[in-house]
PDB file of C-alpha atoms and ligand atoms in Angstrom:
ATOM      1  CA  UNK U   1      47.977 196.301 123.950  1.00 95.00           C
ATOM      2  CA  UNK U   2      46.980 193.439 121.698  1.00 97.00           C
ATOM      3  CA  UNK U   3      48.875 192.697 118.472  1.00 97.00           C
ATOM      4  CA  UNK U   4      47.109 191.013 115.559  1.00 98.00           C
ATOM      5  CA  UNK U   5      49.439 189.630 112.876  1.00 98.00           C
ATOM      6  CA  UNK U   6      47.533 189.713 109.578  1.00 98.00           C
ATOM      7  CA  UNK U   7      47.922 187.446 106.547  1.00 96.00           C
ATOM      8  CA  UNK U   8      50.926 189.125 104.862  1.00 97.00           C
ATOM      9  CA  UNK U   9      52.829 189.615 108.096  1.00 97.00           C
ATOM     10  CA  UNK U  10      51.960 186.568 110.194  1.00 97.00           C
ATOM     11  CA  UNK U  11      55.541 185.785 111.202  1.00 97.00           C
ATOM     12  CA  UNK U  12      56.658 189.402 111.628  1.00 98.00           C
ATOM     13  CA  UNK U  13      53.498 190.230 113.607  1.00 97.00           C
ATOM     14  CA  UNK U  14      54.148 187.338 116.010  1.00 96.00           C
ATOM     15  CA  UNK U  15      57.716 188.534 116.543  1.00 96.00           C
ATOM     16  CA  UNK U  16      56.513 192.087 117.130  1.00 96.00           C
ATOM     17  CA  UNK U  17      54.093 190.826 119.798  1.00 95.00           C
ATOM     18  CA  UNK U  18      56.865 188.751 121.397  1.00 92.00           C
ATOM     19  CA  UNK U  19      59.354 191.632 121.421  1.00 89.00           C
ATOM     20  CA  UNK U  20      56.662 193.869 122.839  1.00 84.00           C
ATOM     21  CA  UNK U  21      56.660 191.680 125.910  1.00 67.00           C
ATOM     22  CA  UNK U  22      54.480 188.574 125.600  1.00 53.00           C
ATOM     23  CA  UNK U  23      57.250 185.978 125.902  1.00 46.00           C
ATOM     24  CA  UNK U  24      59.049 185.358 129.205  1.00 49.00           C
ATOM     25  CA  UNK U  25      62.439 187.038 129.210  1.00 47.00           C
ATOM     26  CA  UNK U  26      61.861 188.417 125.755  1.00 47.00           C
ATOM     27  CA  UNK U  27      61.034 191.972 126.717  1.00 52.00           C
ATOM     28  CA  UNK U  28      62.846 194.738 124.899  1.00 56.00           C
ATOM     29  CA  UNK U  29      63.590 197.691 127.154  1.00 59.00           C
ATOM     30  CA  UNK U  30      61.065 200.449 126.641  1.00 60.00           C
ATOM     31  CA  UNK U  31      58.383 198.234 125.054  1.00 62.00           C
ATOM     32  CA  UNK U  32      54.878 198.102 126.440  1.00 65.00           C
ATOM     33  CA  UNK U  33      53.492 194.666 127.360  1.00 80.00           C
ATOM     34  CA  UNK U  34      51.431 193.151 124.566  1.00 91.00           C
ATOM     35  CA  UNK U  35      49.316 190.094 124.035  1.00 94.00           C
ATOM     36  CA  UNK U  36      49.148 188.167 120.793  1.00 96.00           C
ATOM     37  CA  UNK U  37      45.685 188.349 119.244  1.00 97.00           C
ATOM     38  CA  UNK U  38      43.956 186.006 116.823  1.00 97.00           C
ATOM     39  CA  UNK U  39      42.135 187.338 113.794  1.00 98.00           C
ATOM     40  CA  UNK U  40      40.269 184.916 111.581  1.00 97.00           C
ATOM     41  CA  UNK U  41      40.206 185.930 107.931  1.00 96.00           C
ATOM     42  CA  UNK U  42      38.792 184.157 104.933  1.00 95.00           C
ATOM     43  CA  UNK U  43      36.576 184.677 101.952  1.00 95.00           C
ATOM     44  CA  UNK U  44      32.901 184.144 101.316  1.00 97.00           C
ATOM     45  CA  UNK U  45      32.153 181.917  98.289  1.00 97.00           C
ATOM     46  CA  UNK U  46      31.905 185.006  96.056  1.00 97.00           C
ATOM     47  CA  UNK U  47      35.353 186.208  97.113  1.00 96.00           C
ATOM     48  CA  UNK U  48      34.266 188.889  99.583  1.00 97.00           C
ATOM     49  CA  UNK U  49      36.398 189.271 102.701  1.00 97.00           C
ATOM     50  CA  UNK U  50      35.317 187.575 105.948  1.00 98.00           C
ATOM     51  CA  UNK U  51      36.949 188.752 109.128  1.00 98.00           C
ATOM     52  CA  UNK U  52      36.441 187.987 112.816  1.00 98.00           C
ATOM     53  CA  UNK U  53      38.349 189.027 115.929  1.00 98.00           C
ATOM     54  CA  UNK U  54      38.813 185.886 118.048  1.00 98.00           C
ATOM     55  CA  UNK U  55      40.040 187.848 121.078  1.00 98.00           C
ATOM     56  CA  UNK U  56      38.477 190.685 123.038  1.00 97.00           C
ATOM     57  CA  UNK U  57      39.509 194.139 121.811  1.00 98.00           C
ATOM     58  CA  UNK U  58      37.193 196.383 123.874  1.00 98.00           C
ATOM     59  CA  UNK U  59      39.161 198.953 125.821  1.00 97.00           C
ATOM     60  CA  UNK U  60      42.470 197.759 124.349  1.00 96.00           C
ATOM     61  CA  UNK U  61      45.075 199.353 122.149  1.00 96.00           C
ATOM     62  CA  UNK U  62      44.845 197.260 119.003  1.00 97.00           C
ATOM     63  CA  UNK U  63      47.846 196.849 116.708  1.00 98.00           C
ATOM     64  CA  UNK U  64      47.285 195.384 113.238  1.00 98.00           C
ATOM     65  CA  UNK U  65      50.452 194.205 111.436  1.00 98.00           C
ATOM     66  CA  UNK U  66      50.062 193.870 107.699  1.00 98.00           C
ATOM     67  CA  UNK U  67      52.454 194.616 104.844  1.00 98.00           C
ATOM     68  CA  UNK U  68      50.947 195.618 101.529  1.00 98.00           C
ATOM     69  CA  UNK U  69      52.597 192.867  99.539  1.00 97.00           C
ATOM     70  CA  UNK U  70      51.612 190.407  98.155  1.00 97.00           C
ATOM     71  CA  UNK U  71      48.084 191.201  96.943  1.00 96.00           C
ATOM     72  CA  UNK U  72      48.168 194.883  97.922  1.00 97.00           C
ATOM     73  CA  UNK U  73      44.470 195.467  97.239  1.00 97.00           C
ATOM     74  CA  UNK U  74      43.353 192.656  99.557  1.00 97.00           C
ATOM     75  CA  UNK U  75      45.922 193.697 102.131  1.00 98.00           C
ATOM     76  CA  UNK U  76      44.666 197.275 102.220  1.00 98.00           C
ATOM     77  CA  UNK U  77      40.982 196.328 102.344  1.00 98.00           C
ATOM     78  CA  UNK U  78      41.580 193.838 105.143  1.00 98.00           C
ATOM     79  CA  UNK U  79      43.380 196.492 107.238  1.00 98.00           C
ATOM     80  CA  UNK U  80      40.461 198.884 106.663  1.00 98.00           C
ATOM     81  CA  UNK U  81      37.865 196.245 107.589  1.00 98.00           C
ATOM     82  CA  UNK U  82      39.816 195.098 110.656  1.00 98.00           C
ATOM     83  CA  UNK U  83      40.463 198.649 111.897  1.00 98.00           C
ATOM     84  CA  UNK U  84      36.841 199.690 111.501  1.00 98.00           C
ATOM     85  CA  UNK U  85      35.612 196.491 113.178  1.00 98.00           C
ATOM     86  CA  UNK U  86      38.016 196.919 116.094  1.00 98.00           C
ATOM     87  CA  UNK U  87      36.672 200.447 116.671  1.00 98.00           C
ATOM     88  CA  UNK U  88      33.057 199.197 116.511  1.00 98.00           C
ATOM     89  CA  UNK U  89      33.987 196.542 119.086  1.00 98.00           C
ATOM     90  CA  UNK U  90      35.268 199.225 121.439  1.00 98.00           C
ATOM     91  CA  UNK U  91      39.026 199.297 120.828  1.00 98.00           C
ATOM     92  CA  UNK U  92      40.574 202.308 122.526  1.00 98.00           C
ATOM     93  CA  UNK U  93      43.023 202.983 119.724  1.00 98.00           C
ATOM     94  CA  UNK U  94      43.901 201.236 116.460  1.00 98.00           C
ATOM     95  CA  UNK U  95      47.453 201.329 115.132  1.00 98.00           C
ATOM     96  CA  UNK U  96      48.173 199.950 111.677  1.00 98.00           C
ATOM     97  CA  UNK U  97      51.749 198.748 111.378  1.00 98.00           C
ATOM     98  CA  UNK U  98      52.272 198.580 107.627  1.00 98.00           C
ATOM     99  CA  UNK U  99      55.965 197.726 107.264  1.00 98.00           C
ATOM    100  CA  UNK U 100      55.809 197.952 103.478  1.00 98.00           C
ATOM    101  CA  UNK U 101      53.402 200.718 102.532  1.00 98.00           C
ATOM    102  CA  UNK U 102      52.238 200.061  98.989  1.00 97.00           C
ATOM    103  CA  UNK U 103      50.891 202.504  96.425  1.00 97.00           C
ATOM    104  CA  UNK U 104      53.535 205.095  97.335  1.00 96.00           C
ATOM    105  CA  UNK U 105      55.256 205.083  93.950  1.00 92.00           C
ATOM    106  CA  UNK U 106      52.216 206.272  91.983  1.00 94.00           C
ATOM    107  CA  UNK U 107      52.580 209.704  93.573  1.00 94.00           C
ATOM    108  CA  UNK U 108      51.588 211.822  90.617  1.00 95.00           C
ATOM    109  CA  UNK U 109      49.150 211.981  87.712  1.00 96.00           C
ATOM    110  CA  UNK U 110      51.864 211.081  85.196  1.00 92.00           C
ATOM    111  CA  UNK U 111      49.283 210.749  82.385  1.00 94.00           C
ATOM    112  CA  UNK U 112      45.946 212.535  82.226  1.00 97.00           C
ATOM    113  CA  UNK U 113      43.124 210.675  83.916  1.00 97.00           C
ATOM    114  CA  UNK U 114      45.381 208.548  86.112  1.00 97.00           C
ATOM    115  CA  UNK U 115      44.638 207.789  89.753  1.00 97.00           C
ATOM    116  CA  UNK U 116      47.153 209.277  92.198  1.00 97.00           C
ATOM    117  CA  UNK U 117      47.236 206.083  94.236  1.00 97.00           C
ATOM    118  CA  UNK U 118      49.187 207.246  97.279  1.00 97.00           C
ATOM    119  CA  UNK U 119      46.580 209.930  98.048  1.00 97.00           C
ATOM    120  CA  UNK U 120      43.614 207.566  97.639  1.00 98.00           C
ATOM    121  CA  UNK U 121      45.252 204.875  99.782  1.00 98.00           C
ATOM    122  CA  UNK U 122      45.970 207.441 102.511  1.00 98.00           C
ATOM    123  CA  UNK U 123      42.421 208.863 102.340  1.00 98.00           C
ATOM    124  CA  UNK U 124      40.978 205.463 103.297  1.00 98.00           C
ATOM    125  CA  UNK U 125      43.469 204.799 106.104  1.00 98.00           C
ATOM    126  CA  UNK U 126      42.950 208.312 107.514  1.00 98.00           C
ATOM    127  CA  UNK U 127      39.274 207.499 107.957  1.00 98.00           C
ATOM    128  CA  UNK U 128      39.533 204.302 110.016  1.00 98.00           C
ATOM    129  CA  UNK U 129      42.946 204.072 111.649  1.00 98.00           C
ATOM    130  CA  UNK U 130      44.183 206.201 114.566  1.00 98.00           C
ATOM    131  CA  UNK U 131      47.876 205.768 113.913  1.00 98.00           C
ATOM    132  CA  UNK U 132      50.091 204.438 111.144  1.00 98.00           C
ATOM    133  CA  UNK U 133      53.614 203.074 111.605  1.00 98.00           C
ATOM    134  CA  UNK U 134      55.635 202.220 108.520  1.00 98.00           C
ATOM    135  CA  UNK U 135      59.219 201.544 107.501  1.00 98.00           C
ATOM    136  CA  UNK U 136      61.103 203.471 104.823  1.00 97.00           C
ATOM    137  CA  UNK U 137      58.048 204.348 102.751  1.00 96.00           C
ATOM    138  CA  UNK U 138      58.921 205.347  99.204  1.00 92.00           C
ATOM    139  CA  UNK U 139      59.015 209.139  99.224  1.00 87.00           C
ATOM    140  CA  UNK U 140      59.767 211.054  96.090  1.00 83.00           C
ATOM    141  CA  UNK U 141      57.330 213.840  95.312  1.00 87.00           C
ATOM    142  CA  UNK U 142      55.743 213.406  98.730  1.00 90.00           C
ATOM    143  CA  UNK U 143      58.435 214.396 101.216  1.00 90.00           C
ATOM    144  CA  UNK U 144      56.840 213.451 104.532  1.00 95.00           C
ATOM    145  CA  UNK U 145      54.060 211.207 105.842  1.00 97.00           C
ATOM    146  CA  UNK U 146      52.199 214.297 107.082  1.00 97.00           C
ATOM    147  CA  UNK U 147      51.666 215.294 103.446  1.00 96.00           C
ATOM    148  CA  UNK U 148      49.388 212.239 103.170  1.00 98.00           C
ATOM    149  CA  UNK U 149      48.236 211.361 106.678  1.00 98.00           C
ATOM    150  CA  UNK U 150      46.513 213.603 109.207  1.00 98.00           C
ATOM    151  CA  UNK U 151      46.329 210.778 111.766  1.00 98.00           C
ATOM    152  CA  UNK U 152      49.286 210.031 114.093  1.00 98.00           C
ATOM    153  CA  UNK U 153      52.094 208.687 111.929  1.00 98.00           C
ATOM    154  CA  UNK U 154      55.597 207.342 112.379  1.00 98.00           C
ATOM    155  CA  UNK U 155      58.152 206.630 109.697  1.00 97.00           C
ATOM    156  CA  UNK U 156      60.771 204.161 110.886  1.00 98.00           C
ATOM    157  CA  UNK U 157      64.040 203.499 109.090  1.00 98.00           C
ATOM    158  CA  UNK U 158      65.821 200.188 108.621  1.00 98.00           C
ATOM    159  CA  UNK U 159      69.137 202.022 108.187  1.00 98.00           C
ATOM    160  CA  UNK U 160      70.550 201.215 111.617  1.00 98.00           C
ATOM    161  CA  UNK U 161      69.771 197.498 111.307  1.00 98.00           C
ATOM    162  CA  UNK U 162      71.199 197.366 107.764  1.00 98.00           C
ATOM    163  CA  UNK U 163      74.312 199.215 108.943  1.00 98.00           C
ATOM    164  CA  UNK U 164      74.794 196.660 111.759  1.00 98.00           C
ATOM    165  CA  UNK U 165      74.434 193.840 109.236  1.00 98.00           C
ATOM    166  CA  UNK U 166      76.991 195.355 106.833  1.00 98.00           C
ATOM    167  CA  UNK U 167      79.451 196.062 109.641  1.00 98.00           C
ATOM    168  CA  UNK U 168      79.217 192.469 110.866  1.00 98.00           C
ATOM    169  CA  UNK U 169      79.841 190.958 107.397  1.00 98.00           C
ATOM    170  CA  UNK U 170      82.220 193.333 105.596  1.00 98.00           C
ATOM    171  CA  UNK U 171      85.287 195.419 106.307  1.00 98.00           C
ATOM    172  CA  UNK U 172      85.276 199.183 105.821  1.00 98.00           C
ATOM    173  CA  UNK U 173      88.666 199.096 104.095  1.00 97.00           C
ATOM    174  CA  UNK U 174      87.724 196.494 101.502  1.00 98.00           C
ATOM    175  CA  UNK U 175      84.143 197.524 100.696  1.00 98.00           C
ATOM    176  CA  UNK U 176      82.172 200.160  98.851  1.00 98.00           C
ATOM    177  CA  UNK U 177      78.465 200.771  99.519  1.00 98.00           C
ATOM    178  CA  UNK U 178      76.626 201.773  96.336  1.00 98.00           C
ATOM    179  CA  UNK U 179      73.181 203.231  95.681  1.00 98.00           C
ATOM    180  CA  UNK U 180      71.596 202.675  92.249  1.00 98.00           C
ATOM    181  CA  UNK U 181      69.974 206.131  91.993  1.00 96.00           C
ATOM    182  CA  UNK U 182      69.902 209.553  93.642  1.00 94.00           C
ATOM    183  CA  UNK U 183      66.964 208.615  95.880  1.00 92.00           C
ATOM    184  CA  UNK U 184      68.886 205.657  97.286  1.00 95.00           C
ATOM    185  CA  UNK U 185      71.439 207.956  98.872  1.00 95.00           C
ATOM    186  CA  UNK U 186      69.102 208.248 101.904  1.00 94.00           C
ATOM    187  CA  UNK U 187      69.856 204.553 102.477  1.00 96.00           C
ATOM    188  CA  UNK U 188      73.191 203.799 100.815  1.00 98.00           C
ATOM    189  CA  UNK U 189      75.099 206.976 101.713  1.00 98.00           C
ATOM    190  CA  UNK U 190      73.484 207.414 105.122  1.00 98.00           C
ATOM    191  CA  UNK U 191      74.282 203.814 106.091  1.00 98.00           C
ATOM    192  CA  UNK U 192      77.854 203.987 104.751  1.00 98.00           C
ATOM    193  CA  UNK U 193      78.521 207.284 106.551  1.00 98.00           C
ATOM    194  CA  UNK U 194      77.195 205.903 109.837  1.00 98.00           C
ATOM    195  CA  UNK U 195      79.745 203.046 109.862  1.00 98.00           C
ATOM    196  CA  UNK U 196      82.664 204.718 108.122  1.00 98.00           C
ATOM    197  CA  UNK U 197      82.330 202.901 104.765  1.00 98.00           C
ATOM    198  CA  UNK U 198      82.953 204.562 101.413  1.00 98.00           C
ATOM    199  CA  UNK U 199      79.856 205.128  99.267  1.00 98.00           C
ATOM    200  CA  UNK U 200      79.063 205.922  95.678  1.00 98.00           C
ATOM    201  CA  UNK U 201      75.671 206.874  94.242  1.00 98.00           C
ATOM    202  CA  UNK U 202      74.796 206.080  90.622  1.00 98.00           C
ATOM    203  CA  UNK U 203      72.398 207.862  88.245  1.00 97.00           C
ATOM    204  CA  UNK U 204      69.275 206.147  86.952  1.00 97.00           C
ATOM    205  CA  UNK U 205      67.126 206.960  83.974  1.00 96.00           C
ATOM    206  CA  UNK U 206      63.798 205.132  83.886  1.00 91.00           C
ATOM    207  CA  UNK U 207      62.152 204.677  80.499  1.00 92.00           C
ATOM    208  CA  UNK U 208      59.408 202.277  81.652  1.00 88.00           C
ATOM    209  CA  UNK U 209      58.652 199.856  84.523  1.00 84.00           C
ATOM    210  CA  UNK U 210      61.032 197.322  83.019  1.00 88.00           C
ATOM    211  CA  UNK U 211      63.566 199.527  81.269  1.00 93.00           C
ATOM    212  CA  UNK U 212      66.126 201.529  83.226  1.00 96.00           C
ATOM    213  CA  UNK U 213      69.652 202.727  82.518  1.00 97.00           C
ATOM    214  CA  UNK U 214      72.251 203.093  85.266  1.00 98.00           C
ATOM    215  CA  UNK U 215      75.309 205.329  84.880  1.00 97.00           C
ATOM    216  CA  UNK U 216      78.281 205.242  87.211  1.00 97.00           C
ATOM    217  CA  UNK U 217      79.215 208.875  87.786  1.00 91.00           C
ATOM    218  CA  UNK U 218      82.239 208.413  90.045  1.00 95.00           C
ATOM    219  CA  UNK U 219      84.808 205.641  89.942  1.00 97.00           C
ATOM    220  CA  UNK U 220      86.154 204.618  93.346  1.00 97.00           C
ATOM    221  CA  UNK U 221      88.846 201.924  93.580  1.00 97.00           C
ATOM    222  CA  UNK U 222      86.875 198.759  92.698  1.00 97.00           C
ATOM    223  CA  UNK U 223      89.727 196.264  92.611  1.00 96.00           C
ATOM    224  CA  UNK U 224      89.601 193.728  95.438  1.00 97.00           C
ATOM    225  CA  UNK U 225      86.468 195.356  96.907  1.00 98.00           C
ATOM    226  CA  UNK U 226      83.171 193.942  98.064  1.00 98.00           C
ATOM    227  CA  UNK U 227      80.526 196.187  96.542  1.00 98.00           C
ATOM    228  CA  UNK U 228      77.288 196.289  98.526  1.00 98.00           C
ATOM    229  CA  UNK U 229      74.417 197.814  96.550  1.00 98.00           C
ATOM    230  CA  UNK U 230      71.625 199.083  98.812  1.00 98.00           C
ATOM    231  CA  UNK U 231      68.119 200.185  97.774  1.00 97.00           C
ATOM    232  CA  UNK U 232      64.724 200.526  99.417  1.00 96.00           C
ATOM    233  CA  UNK U 233      62.585 198.419  97.089  1.00 96.00           C
ATOM    234  CA  UNK U 234      63.403 195.641  94.657  1.00 97.00           C
ATOM    235  CA  UNK U 235      60.304 195.083  92.563  1.00 96.00           C
ATOM    236  CA  UNK U 236      60.890 194.008  88.956  1.00 96.00           C
ATOM    237  CA  UNK U 237      64.596 193.988  89.831  1.00 97.00           C
ATOM    238  CA  UNK U 238      65.589 195.968  86.759  1.00 97.00           C
ATOM    239  CA  UNK U 239      67.159 198.800  88.767  1.00 97.00           C
ATOM    240  CA  UNK U 240      69.307 196.304  90.662  1.00 98.00           C
ATOM    241  CA  UNK U 241      70.083 194.136  87.617  1.00 98.00           C
ATOM    242  CA  UNK U 242      71.417 197.135  85.686  1.00 98.00           C
ATOM    243  CA  UNK U 243      73.367 198.363  88.727  1.00 98.00           C
ATOM    244  CA  UNK U 244      74.912 194.915  89.233  1.00 98.00           C
ATOM    245  CA  UNK U 245      75.842 194.717  85.526  1.00 98.00           C
ATOM    246  CA  UNK U 246      77.556 198.135  85.637  1.00 98.00           C
ATOM    247  CA  UNK U 247      79.523 197.242  88.758  1.00 98.00           C
ATOM    248  CA  UNK U 248      80.443 193.839  87.353  1.00 98.00           C
ATOM    249  CA  UNK U 249      82.132 195.498  84.358  1.00 97.00           C
ATOM    250  CA  UNK U 250      84.558 197.045  86.880  1.00 97.00           C
ATOM    251  CA  UNK U 251      85.600 193.590  88.200  1.00 98.00           C
ATOM    252  CA  UNK U 252      85.342 194.036  91.981  1.00 98.00           C
ATOM    253  CA  UNK U 253      85.944 191.084  94.317  1.00 98.00           C
ATOM    254  CA  UNK U 254      82.197 190.426  94.740  1.00 98.00           C
ATOM    255  CA  UNK U 255      78.834 192.171  94.491  1.00 98.00           C
ATOM    256  CA  UNK U 256      76.252 191.939  97.264  1.00 98.00           C
ATOM    257  CA  UNK U 257      72.709 193.314  97.264  1.00 98.00           C
ATOM    258  CA  UNK U 258      70.664 194.541 100.226  1.00 98.00           C
ATOM    259  CA  UNK U 259      67.125 195.932 100.174  1.00 98.00           C
ATOM    260  CA  UNK U 260      64.530 196.988 102.719  1.00 98.00           C
ATOM    261  CA  UNK U 261      61.421 195.715 100.899  1.00 98.00           C
ATOM    262  CA  UNK U 262      61.877 192.434  98.969  1.00 98.00           C
ATOM    263  CA  UNK U 263      58.986 192.451  96.492  1.00 98.00           C
ATOM    264  CA  UNK U 264      60.842 190.454  93.798  1.00 97.00           C
ATOM    265  CA  UNK U 265      58.205 190.107  91.091  1.00 96.00           C
ATOM    266  CA  UNK U 266      58.774 188.189  87.858  1.00 94.00           C
ATOM    267  CA  UNK U 267      61.615 186.084  89.235  1.00 96.00           C
ATOM    268  CA  UNK U 268      63.656 189.184  90.050  1.00 98.00           C
ATOM    269  CA  UNK U 269      65.646 187.420  92.767  1.00 98.00           C
ATOM    270  CA  UNK U 270      67.058 184.811  90.358  1.00 98.00           C
ATOM    271  CA  UNK U 271      67.639 187.435  87.668  1.00 98.00           C
ATOM    272  CA  UNK U 272      69.766 189.568  90.020  1.00 98.00           C
ATOM    273  CA  UNK U 273      71.873 186.546  90.959  1.00 98.00           C
ATOM    274  CA  UNK U 274      72.258 185.708  87.255  1.00 98.00           C
ATOM    275  CA  UNK U 275      73.372 189.286  86.572  1.00 98.00           C
ATOM    276  CA  UNK U 276      76.306 188.701  88.909  1.00 98.00           C
ATOM    277  CA  UNK U 277      75.295 189.325  92.540  1.00 98.00           C
ATOM    278  CA  UNK U 278      76.911 186.890  94.960  1.00 98.00           C
ATOM    279  CA  UNK U 279      74.320 187.420  97.706  1.00 98.00           C
ATOM    280  CA  UNK U 280      70.977 189.141  98.215  1.00 98.00           C
ATOM    281  CA  UNK U 281      69.779 190.037 101.682  1.00 98.00           C
ATOM    282  CA  UNK U 282      66.554 191.760 102.708  1.00 98.00           C
ATOM    283  CA  UNK U 283      64.716 193.059 105.748  1.00 98.00           C
ATOM    284  CA  UNK U 284      61.623 191.135 106.865  1.00 98.00           C
ATOM    285  CA  UNK U 285      59.082 193.845 105.985  1.00 98.00           C
ATOM    286  CA  UNK U 286      57.856 191.330 103.383  1.00 98.00           C
ATOM    287  CA  UNK U 287      58.260 187.589 103.921  1.00 98.00           C
ATOM    288  CA  UNK U 288      60.958 186.204 101.598  1.00 98.00           C
ATOM    289  CA  UNK U 289      63.751 183.613 101.733  1.00 97.00           C
ATOM    290  CA  UNK U 290      66.284 186.445 101.571  1.00 98.00           C
ATOM    291  CA  UNK U 291      65.075 187.921 104.906  1.00 98.00           C
ATOM    292  CA  UNK U 292      68.167 188.202 107.091  1.00 98.00           C
ATOM    293  CA  UNK U 293      67.617 191.534 108.827  1.00 98.00           C
ATOM    294  CA  UNK U 294      64.889 191.389 111.457  1.00 98.00           C
ATOM    295  CA  UNK U 295      62.984 194.619 112.089  1.00 98.00           C
ATOM    296  CA  UNK U 296      60.527 193.292 114.685  1.00 97.00           C
ATOM    297  CA  UNK U 297      62.465 194.879 117.559  1.00 96.00           C
ATOM    298  CA  UNK U 298      62.503 198.240 115.796  1.00 96.00           C
ATOM    299  CA  UNK U 299      58.719 198.081 115.336  1.00 97.00           C
ATOM    300  CA  UNK U 300      58.023 196.817 118.856  1.00 95.00           C
ATOM    301  CA  UNK U 301      59.941 199.703 120.417  1.00 94.00           C
ATOM    302  CA  UNK U 302      57.621 202.125 118.628  1.00 94.00           C
ATOM    303  CA  UNK U 303      54.394 200.634 119.980  1.00 92.00           C
TER     304      UNK U 303
HETATM  305  C1  R5P Z 401      62.626 203.708  92.969  1.00 58.61           C
HETATM  306  O1  R5P Z 401      63.143 204.784  92.794  1.00 58.61           O
HETATM  307  C2  R5P Z 401      62.997 202.784  94.062  1.00 58.61           C
HETATM  308  O2  R5P Z 401      63.902 203.351  94.940  1.00 58.61           O
HETATM  309  C3  R5P Z 401      63.555 201.484  93.509  1.00 58.61           C
HETATM  310  O3  R5P Z 401      64.811 201.721  92.914  1.00 58.61           O
HETATM  311  C4  R5P Z 401      62.596 200.915  92.525  1.00 58.61           C
HETATM  312  O4  R5P Z 401      61.311 200.900  93.041  1.00 58.61           O
HETATM  313  C5  R5P Z 401      62.998 199.520  92.127  1.00 58.61           C
HETATM  314  O5  R5P Z 401      62.083 199.035  91.203  1.00 58.61           O
HETATM  315  P1  R5P Z 401      62.486 197.896  90.193  1.00 58.61           P
HETATM  316  O6  R5P Z 401      63.040 196.769  90.982  1.00 58.61           O
HETATM  317  O7  R5P Z 401      61.197 197.541  89.501  1.00 58.61           O
HETATM  318  O8  R5P Z 401      63.476 198.476  89.234  1.00 58.61           O
END
């Protein structure tokens, strides 16, 4: 097996390769041995993608690690080019590890004439990749990866790692885990249940990308509590900002925010802190200063 960290996931990809057995004494039980591969990427003067494998891939199981943020279009095209090239060069099997799978939220033709992005994205990957591994992909209308991908696919969840993090930092008696909308219960409630924490799930109405309303439908005891709001994606941050503001009105001890995929566009990170969050922690599916929960071991075990 040879692991190629790509531009958006250089650090995570290196850790995945290390956990999969390249470093002395670093093996994780159950992981196959892997070598760390070098992939040169750049652009021609006109902006077109240039890509070159600097290590032999013939006869090997090639793993490409690339999250689809930032620059999702470039990220997707470079995975497609790299996967196709690896096959042409004789790779036995190509696995795309896409920790943050973009384009999943445009899962419907909401207005006539719109592109249903998740289906188009999957169509391309189905053609050139043998296997896809991703973490907590956004699923709403699409319920399972098999609805989009006919290739081998694996959906991993960060829940266990987030649960470990929460358990190590907070006490079950003095904390409430909250989810900002119904969909978030698959993270917030599932995580809270797994470690014996109380949870509460809010309701969200979305009027536009940057306009949401959060309603608190059940009032647990907030006084003296650490409230930990958990969601899959923080993009514009408006979901989290409104959730933080609602919780803040109830005067808990402190509000903490955890997400799987830290996109944080338009200064969302600072805005959430300004709204009243004391801390923001994320998983390293996307490189960000808030990364405190490492998922490289989880990925490596799957390879
Ligand atoms: C949507 O339902 C997701 O679970 C997130 O709540 C959403 O993507 C967050 O987006 P934003 O940060 O732009 O509100």
